[in-house]
C-alpha cells in the first residue's frame, strides 16, 4: 500500500561497477573480502565460467581483489561503505595495475 515507505536494501556495489568488473577478461579472478567472526574471508565475485556470484547486499565487505589466473596478489582495493560510479577512476586504475 505505501510502497514509498519501504526502504530499499542497500548494496555495497553499484550496477555500473559490477558491469565493469564482469567485463574484465576471464583470465583474471575477482574476489571480495568479507569480515566474519573476526576473520577475513575471501569469496569469489564470479566463477570460472564468468557467472556472477557476489552477494551485493552483504554489509561487511572490506575490499576487492583482482588477480591474474588466481595467482596471489597482495594488493586489494578497499571498499569504504560502497563502490559507486564516483569510484570508477580509482577502480579502473587498480584493475589496470593488477
PDB file of N, CA and C in Angstrom, residues 18-19 21-30 44-54 70:
ATOM      1  N   UNK A  18      29.659  -3.300 -11.161  1.00  0.00           N
ATOM      2  CA  UNK A  18      29.522  -4.740 -11.421  1.00  0.00           C
ATOM      3  C   UNK A  18      29.756  -5.015 -12.896  1.00  0.00           C
ATOM      4  N   UNK A  19      29.118  -4.225 -13.760  1.00  0.00           N
ATOM      5  CA  UNK A  19      29.261  -4.417 -15.208  1.00  0.00           C
ATOM      6  C   UNK A  19      30.719  -4.278 -15.645  1.00  0.00           C
ATOM      7  N   UNK A  21      33.488  -4.741 -13.756  1.00  0.00           N
ATOM      8  CA  UNK A  21      34.266  -5.872 -13.249  1.00  0.00           C
ATOM      9  C   UNK A  21      33.940  -7.163 -14.000  1.00  0.00           C
ATOM     10  N   UNK A  22      32.682  -7.354 -14.355  1.00  0.00           N
ATOM     11  CA  UNK A  22      32.302  -8.557 -15.102  1.00  0.00           C
ATOM     12  C   UNK A  22      32.881  -8.537 -16.518  1.00  0.00           C
ATOM     13  N   UNK A  23      33.198  -7.350 -17.022  1.00  0.00           N
ATOM     14  CA  UNK A  23      33.758  -7.219 -18.364  1.00  0.00           C
ATOM     15  C   UNK A  23      35.258  -7.472 -18.428  1.00  0.00           C
ATOM     16  N   UNK A  24      35.900  -7.636 -17.283  1.00  0.00           N
ATOM     17  CA  UNK A  24      37.334  -7.928 -17.248  1.00  0.00           C
ATOM     18  C   UNK A  24      37.558  -9.337 -17.792  1.00  0.00           C
ATOM     19  N   UNK A  25      38.652  -9.531 -18.481  1.00  0.00           N
ATOM     20  CA  UNK A  25      38.984 -10.826 -19.071  1.00  0.00           C
ATOM     21  C   UNK A  25      38.812 -11.971 -18.073  1.00  0.00           C
ATOM     22  N   UNK A  26      38.282 -13.110 -18.528  1.00  0.00           N
ATOM     23  CA  UNK A  26      38.121 -14.273 -17.644  1.00  0.00           C
ATOM     24  C   UNK A  26      39.452 -14.826 -17.120  1.00  0.00           C
ATOM     25  N   UNK A  27      40.574 -14.383 -17.684  1.00  0.00           N
ATOM     26  CA  UNK A  27      41.886 -14.808 -17.186  1.00  0.00           C
ATOM     27  C   UNK A  27      42.153 -14.223 -15.804  1.00  0.00           C
ATOM     28  N   UNK A  28      41.361 -13.237 -15.412  1.00  0.00           N
ATOM     29  CA  UNK A  28      41.512 -12.599 -14.103  1.00  0.00           C
ATOM     30  C   UNK A  28      40.435 -13.108 -13.155  1.00  0.00           C
ATOM     31  N   UNK A  29      40.855 -13.480 -11.966  1.00  0.00           N
ATOM     32  CA  UNK A  29      39.917 -13.876 -10.915  1.00  0.00           C
ATOM     33  C   UNK A  29      39.620 -12.633 -10.076  1.00  0.00           C
ATOM     34  N   UNK A  30      38.383 -12.527  -9.631  1.00  0.00           N
ATOM     35  CA  UNK A  30      37.975 -11.392  -8.804  1.00  0.00           C
ATOM     36  C   UNK A  30      37.402 -11.948  -7.507  1.00  0.00           C
ATOM     37  N   UNK A  44      34.473 -15.551  -3.992  1.00  0.00           N
ATOM     38  CA  UNK A  44      34.556 -15.289  -5.424  1.00  0.00           C
ATOM     39  C   UNK A  44      33.481 -14.295  -5.844  1.00  0.00           C
ATOM     40  N   UNK A  45      33.871 -13.329  -6.665  1.00  0.00           N
ATOM     41  CA  UNK A  45      32.955 -12.352  -7.237  1.00  0.00           C
ATOM     42  C   UNK A  45      32.228 -12.983  -8.426  1.00  0.00           C
ATOM     43  N   UNK A  46      32.965 -13.783  -9.188  1.00  0.00           N
ATOM     44  CA  UNK A  46      32.405 -14.545 -10.316  1.00  0.00           C
ATOM     45  C   UNK A  46      33.145 -15.873 -10.394  1.00  0.00           C
ATOM     46  N   UNK A  47      32.506 -16.856 -11.006  1.00  0.00           N
ATOM     47  CA  UNK A  47      33.171 -18.159 -11.108  1.00  0.00           C
ATOM     48  C   UNK A  47      34.007 -18.237 -12.386  1.00  0.00           C
ATOM     49  N   UNK A  48      34.611 -19.389 -12.633  1.00  0.00           N
ATOM     50  CA  UNK A  48      35.496 -19.562 -13.783  1.00  0.00           C
ATOM     51  C   UNK A  48      34.773 -19.439 -15.120  1.00  0.00           C
ATOM     52  N   UNK A  49      33.475 -19.664 -15.125  1.00  0.00           N
ATOM     53  CA  UNK A  49      32.689 -19.543 -16.347  1.00  0.00           C
ATOM     54  C   UNK A  49      32.167 -18.122 -16.554  1.00  0.00           C
ATOM     55  N   UNK A  50      32.466 -17.227 -15.618  1.00  0.00           N
ATOM     56  CA  UNK A  50      32.040 -15.841 -15.742  1.00  0.00           C
ATOM     57  C   UNK A  50      30.674 -15.546 -15.149  1.00  0.00           C
ATOM     58  N   UNK A  51      30.126 -16.480 -14.384  1.00  0.00           N
ATOM     59  CA  UNK A  51      28.819 -16.265 -13.754  1.00  0.00           C
ATOM     60  C   UNK A  51      29.000 -15.439 -12.479  1.00  0.00           C
ATOM     61  N   UNK A  52      28.164 -14.428 -12.309  1.00  0.00           N
ATOM     62  CA  UNK A  52      28.204 -13.539 -11.157  1.00  0.00           C
ATOM     63  C   UNK A  52      27.789 -14.294  -9.898  1.00  0.00           C
ATOM     64  N   UNK A  53      28.601 -14.218  -8.842  1.00  0.00           N
ATOM     65  CA  UNK A  53      28.338 -14.947  -7.604  1.00  0.00           C
ATOM     66  C   UNK A  53      28.177 -14.057  -6.373  1.00  0.00           C
ATOM     67  N   UNK A  54      28.654 -12.820  -6.423  1.00  0.00           N
ATOM     68  CA  UNK A  54      28.733 -11.968  -5.235  1.00  0.00           C
ATOM     69  C   UNK A  54      27.366 -11.654  -4.637  1.00  0.00           C
ATOM     70  N   UNK A  70      44.304 -16.538 -10.766  1.00  0.00           N
ATOM     71  CA  UNK A  70      44.253 -16.994  -9.370  1.00  0.00           C
ATOM     72  C   UNK A  70      45.607 -16.978  -8.666  1.00  0.00           C
TER      73      UNK A  70
END
